[in-house]
Amino acid sequence: MTNQRHTKTVFKTTFTTAALSSALLTLFGCAASHDTNTSADTHANIKLAHSESQLVKTESQDIALPLTKLKNGLSLTLHYQTHADHSNTKGTYEDTHANNTSKDARANNEHKVYDDTHAININVNQHKGISLSNSEGKKHFIEGNYTLASAEVVESNSKQWVSLVVFNNNTQYIEVYRINAASLEGDQPQTQLTKGSEAICATTSSAGELQIVNIDATGTLNQYEFYNGRFLSLRDFTIGPGIKSCAINANTETLYLADEFAGVWQLDTDIESELEKKLIFHDQDVAIEGVATLFSTTVDGVDIAAWVSPDASGVWLKAPCLTQFFSLMNTANERNSADRQLKATNKSTFIQPEFVHLSLSKEGTHISLVVDDDESGNVFSTELPSKLSAALLNPQCGTDFKATSPKENHMDKAYTDNSASQHANLTIKVKPDVETDPVENHGDAADDPAIWVNSHSASQSRIIGTDKKGALNSYDLAGKLVQSLPVGRVNNVDVGYKVSVAETKARQSDTPLIDIAVASNRSNNSLSVFEIDKRGHMTQLGHISTTLNDIYGMCLFVSGGIAHVFANDTSGRFERYSVSIAPDKTIDGHLTQSFSLPSQPEGCVVDTKTRTAYLGEEGAGIWALDITSNSNQPQFIAEIEAPVEADVEGLALINVDAQTYLIASSQGNNSYAIYHVHTENPEVLELMGLVQITADKAAQIDGVSETDGLDVTNANLGGRFTEGLWVVQDGRNVMPSETQNFKLVAGASLKDAIRKLANAKRERHSDM
């Protein structure tokens, strides 16, 4: 119980705060004052974003938001249209819980209300069930013990439906109901078994994606999407104890968590994002238990949230322009009609809220909230004063500040004017075709793939991938693991074809030739060498010792039957070895070249046609090395600049329409930079744009994030890979959450993406 965890600190109405009638006008006027006094009361002052924590303070007033008791407990009102055949009506109605406005309406903060708009009343009794009734006299009742996650009106096939997401406390299932808004008739719910529920929330995005988050009894956060009538597990991870409620803003991809021990956390719901949470509110004197969002007002990034604590008789309201605590009072006092504020009298009573819900009026101009009282069990509602609603809904904080969406960045736009780099900021998205089995080890384990093309049977080619915590694996083109060799902490791997098994470079017609794989092995700072037979089976031949302090990345090329390997370590040092294989398959390596880059490298690739090696310096960019002589030094040719983001790790070359392109992993934004290699001068790279690999939900294959290594081939491997194959390491393997793996993309998809980038580049140049 809360009163066992904390000394009860119910906030009184006599708190120092900004008077709504004046402070909010000051805050959102044409210019904000910069010489306002500050206050130490963190609960009673408006906080201006990006204004050096300036606080607005006026005289102390006994004011509070008035509460009205709801006679029937938790009640919500949704709105729908009788006819859905208006021009461009998709999502143009408003409900009190969901975002279904069109993009144009959201952009103008306008909400169309049609003459045929009707109301649906929803009453939730946790022990009896959920009652629905509409203004046309239709009724629907769902009997049981439920916790409501979301209730909203959505549109599909020119009809409005009530989408209900609930947790069945009797069966431990999440249930999704779809009920016709006009008739209130519905099908049987779709269900998902859980390990209990400590907190559950859901919402439908403007794209029609129903997102569901459940924190179960084990402290695991489970994220689902209701896709094509079924639950699709997106990811799950340990979130820990103390989470009492959650709320999702689908359009800003933000999840809020109420943590009774810490405060309010904010996470990114993008499943390819970094798993990190930001504590946006903390007060050691209050235990936050309820949180809500008003996601239907995401105009220019406005993201409104609220949270409550049974230790405080009030609510915290947050928007990009302010965070403020408002007292809530259950009272029968007189109303100030000008500002719709209530002055406290001796009849005031305090509440202890554990639940909060935000909604928007049908016209889209006023915000209302619903709270409960833990002590009495009653439920109350209040409408925010008009000036406060306007302030929260205002996407601008004054002439010197413009609120922007947390998700707004150059990746969300097709083009960005970048005068410094003159690069076209264009991103093309492709989907993976196959994913490999996950690696055995947890954490950052899978790292670098190499494609071995089977010259005897192309469809039997292999993907060789490192599990850098202990094994070298190989997979077939369906992604199934076919071999795993526990050879140590191998980090990077590459393959070479037709390597001579001889002690000299003399070419003889009967000289045996073999295919090999070489991996950098951090267990012993060596290069581990493997023979690949015609079936794709690998056999370890031995190790080549290096003088590197901490071997890291590598790549190889074959010239005249001799394999040459570039290996690097974390300090930036490179060593080049020639590999000799004796008739008895013993191996030896001869150090032929050494040089260093300024900081840590990893990926590299060699173009044998132009005799150029491309070397990635993770935090800086790409270097080129002329390999015709062991005395040549690398030249820096491509700096990391927008839209490319560090780290640059994996590198590979592909030919498209007789042109050569270098692919580099742009790890910071989960993308791949595509550079055109000039044939006449291979040391000149021209950035074409970016490619991203996004989820194929129908195939239940997630997208790709934080790629380390990659490889590509133009070879015809048959089936879906007749135009080649692109393989990348996936740093976050989700949908569902598993250990890391590799994703396979058809060469046709990659080539088509590159052609689009090239065409856009040509069009851009022609317009100059």
PDB file of N, CA, C and O in Angstrom, residues 54 61 108 183 189 237 268-269 298 347 363 369 434 459 495 599 605 668 707 721 732 746:
ATOM      1  N   GLN A  54      13.793  29.022 -16.496  1.00  0.00           N
ATOM      2  CA  GLN A  54      13.078  30.189 -16.018  1.00  0.00           C
ATOM      3  C   GLN A  54      11.729  29.766 -15.466  1.00  0.00           C
ATOM      4  O   GLN A  54      10.994  28.995 -16.066  1.00  0.00           O
ATOM      5  N   GLN A  61      -2.226  32.140  -4.565  1.00  0.00           N
ATOM      6  CA  GLN A  61      -3.680  32.132  -4.621  1.00  0.00           C
ATOM      7  C   GLN A  61      -4.191  30.747  -4.263  1.00  0.00           C
ATOM      8  O   GLN A  61      -3.566  29.744  -4.589  1.00  0.00           O
ATOM      9  N   ASN A 108      -3.399  21.771 -38.887  1.00  0.00           N
ATOM     10  CA  ASN A 108      -4.053  23.046 -38.624  1.00  0.00           C
ATOM     11  C   ASN A 108      -4.721  23.095 -37.263  1.00  0.00           C
ATOM     12  O   ASN A 108      -5.336  24.092 -36.902  1.00  0.00           O
ATOM     13  N   SER A 183     -24.278  -0.201 -34.511  1.00  0.00           N
ATOM     14  CA  SER A 183     -25.132  -1.282 -34.007  1.00  0.00           C
ATOM     15  C   SER A 183     -24.678  -1.826 -32.661  1.00  0.00           C
ATOM     16  O   SER A 183     -25.435  -2.514 -31.978  1.00  0.00           O
ATOM     17  N   PRO A 189     -13.685 -11.710 -29.075  1.00  0.00           N
ATOM     18  CA  PRO A 189     -12.403 -11.010 -28.962  1.00  0.00           C
ATOM     19  C   PRO A 189     -11.227 -11.884 -29.367  1.00  0.00           C
ATOM     20  O   PRO A 189     -11.283 -13.116 -29.269  1.00  0.00           O
ATOM     21  N   PHE A 237      11.402  -6.966 -22.836  1.00  0.00           N
ATOM     22  CA  PHE A 237      12.624  -6.757 -22.079  1.00  0.00           C
ATOM     23  C   PHE A 237      12.265  -6.483 -20.621  1.00  0.00           C
ATOM     24  O   PHE A 237      11.152  -6.067 -20.298  1.00  0.00           O
ATOM     25  N   ASP A 268      11.218   5.147 -25.998  1.00  0.00           N
ATOM     26  CA  ASP A 268      10.897   5.167 -27.418  1.00  0.00           C
ATOM     27  C   ASP A 268      10.225   3.844 -27.768  1.00  0.00           C
ATOM     28  O   ASP A 268      10.757   2.775 -27.479  1.00  0.00           O
ATOM     29  N   THR A 269       9.038   3.905 -28.394  1.00  0.00           N
ATOM     30  CA  THR A 269       8.334   2.677 -28.744  1.00  0.00           C
ATOM     31  C   THR A 269       8.782   2.084 -30.074  1.00  0.00           C
ATOM     32  O   THR A 269       8.349   0.982 -30.420  1.00  0.00           O
ATOM     33  N   THR A 298      -1.162  15.631 -31.343  1.00  0.00           N
ATOM     34  CA  THR A 298       0.249  15.735 -31.728  1.00  0.00           C
ATOM     35  C   THR A 298       0.380  16.639 -32.944  1.00  0.00           C
ATOM     36  O   THR A 298       0.557  16.181 -34.067  1.00  0.00           O
ATOM     37  N   LYS A 347     -15.476  23.875   2.450  1.00  0.00           N
ATOM     38  CA  LYS A 347     -16.124  22.638   2.038  1.00  0.00           C
ATOM     39  C   LYS A 347     -15.200  21.745   1.212  1.00  0.00           C
ATOM     40  O   LYS A 347     -15.605  20.674   0.781  1.00  0.00           O
ATOM     41  N   GLU A 363     -14.991  19.275 -30.297  1.00  0.00           N
ATOM     42  CA  GLU A 363     -14.543  20.362 -31.147  1.00  0.00           C
ATOM     43  C   GLU A 363     -13.020  20.459 -31.186  1.00  0.00           C
ATOM     44  O   GLU A 363     -12.473  21.209 -32.009  1.00  0.00           O
ATOM     45  N   LEU A 369     -10.067  15.802 -17.948  1.00  0.00           N
ATOM     46  CA  LEU A 369      -9.375  14.674 -17.337  1.00  0.00           C
ATOM     47  C   LEU A 369     -10.299  13.979 -16.364  1.00  0.00           C
ATOM     48  O   LEU A 369     -11.222  14.581 -15.792  1.00  0.00           O
ATOM     49  N   VAL A 434      14.665 -12.889 -45.502  1.00  0.00           N
ATOM     50  CA  VAL A 434      14.946 -14.045 -44.651  1.00  0.00           C
ATOM     51  C   VAL A 434      15.725 -13.539 -43.442  1.00  0.00           C
ATOM     52  O   VAL A 434      16.459 -12.541 -43.537  1.00  0.00           O
ATOM     53  N   SER A 459      22.439 -22.551 -55.136  1.00  0.00           N
ATOM     54  CA  SER A 459      21.387 -22.559 -54.115  1.00  0.00           C
ATOM     55  C   SER A 459      21.875 -23.141 -52.796  1.00  0.00           C
ATOM     56  O   SER A 459      21.204 -23.002 -51.767  1.00  0.00           O
ATOM     57  N   VAL A 495      35.729 -14.323 -46.952  1.00  0.00           N
ATOM     58  CA  VAL A 495      36.003 -15.545 -47.708  1.00  0.00           C
ATOM     59  C   VAL A 495      36.873 -15.223 -48.909  1.00  0.00           C
ATOM     60  O   VAL A 495      36.878 -14.096 -49.433  1.00  0.00           O
ATOM     61  N   SER A 599      42.152   6.477 -35.333  1.00  0.00           N
ATOM     62  CA  SER A 599      41.323   5.908 -34.263  1.00  0.00           C
ATOM     63  C   SER A 599      40.808   4.547 -34.703  1.00  0.00           C
ATOM     64  O   SER A 599      41.168   4.041 -35.762  1.00  0.00           O
ATOM     65  N   VAL A 605      36.995  -3.563 -47.150  1.00  0.00           N
ATOM     66  CA  VAL A 605      36.660  -4.341 -48.325  1.00  0.00           C
ATOM     67  C   VAL A 605      37.633  -3.956 -49.429  1.00  0.00           C
ATOM     68  O   VAL A 605      38.102  -2.815 -49.481  1.00  0.00           O
ATOM     69  N   GLY A 668      24.533   4.945 -36.438  1.00  0.00           N
ATOM     70  CA  GLY A 668      23.828   5.861 -35.551  1.00  0.00           C
ATOM     71  C   GLY A 668      22.376   6.082 -35.894  1.00  0.00           C
ATOM     72  O   GLY A 668      21.585   6.444 -35.022  1.00  0.00           O
ATOM     73  N   THR A 707      23.687  -1.942 -37.158  1.00  0.00           N
ATOM     74  CA  THR A 707      24.450  -2.979 -37.859  1.00  0.00           C
ATOM     75  C   THR A 707      25.950  -2.807 -37.650  1.00  0.00           C
ATOM     76  O   THR A 707      26.489  -1.716 -37.779  1.00  0.00           O
ATOM     77  N   PHE A 721      16.890 -14.892 -54.741  1.00  0.00           N
ATOM     78  CA  PHE A 721      18.191 -14.232 -54.773  1.00  0.00           C
ATOM     79  C   PHE A 721      18.863 -14.351 -56.148  1.00  0.00           C
ATOM     80  O   PHE A 721      20.080 -14.428 -56.257  1.00  0.00           O
ATOM     81  N   ARG A 732      19.635  -5.439 -32.935  1.00  0.00           N
ATOM     82  CA  ARG A 732      18.494  -5.654 -32.042  1.00  0.00           C
ATOM     83  C   ARG A 732      17.496  -6.548 -32.771  1.00  0.00           C
ATOM     84  O   ARG A 732      16.754  -6.092 -33.640  1.00  0.00           O
ATOM     85  N   ALA A 746      17.048  -9.532 -50.614  1.00  0.00           N
ATOM     86  CA  ALA A 746      17.244  -9.882 -52.024  1.00  0.00           C
ATOM     87  C   ALA A 746      18.027  -8.793 -52.745  1.00  0.00           C
ATOM     88  O   ALA A 746      17.779  -7.593 -52.560  1.00  0.00           O
TER      89      ALA A 746
END
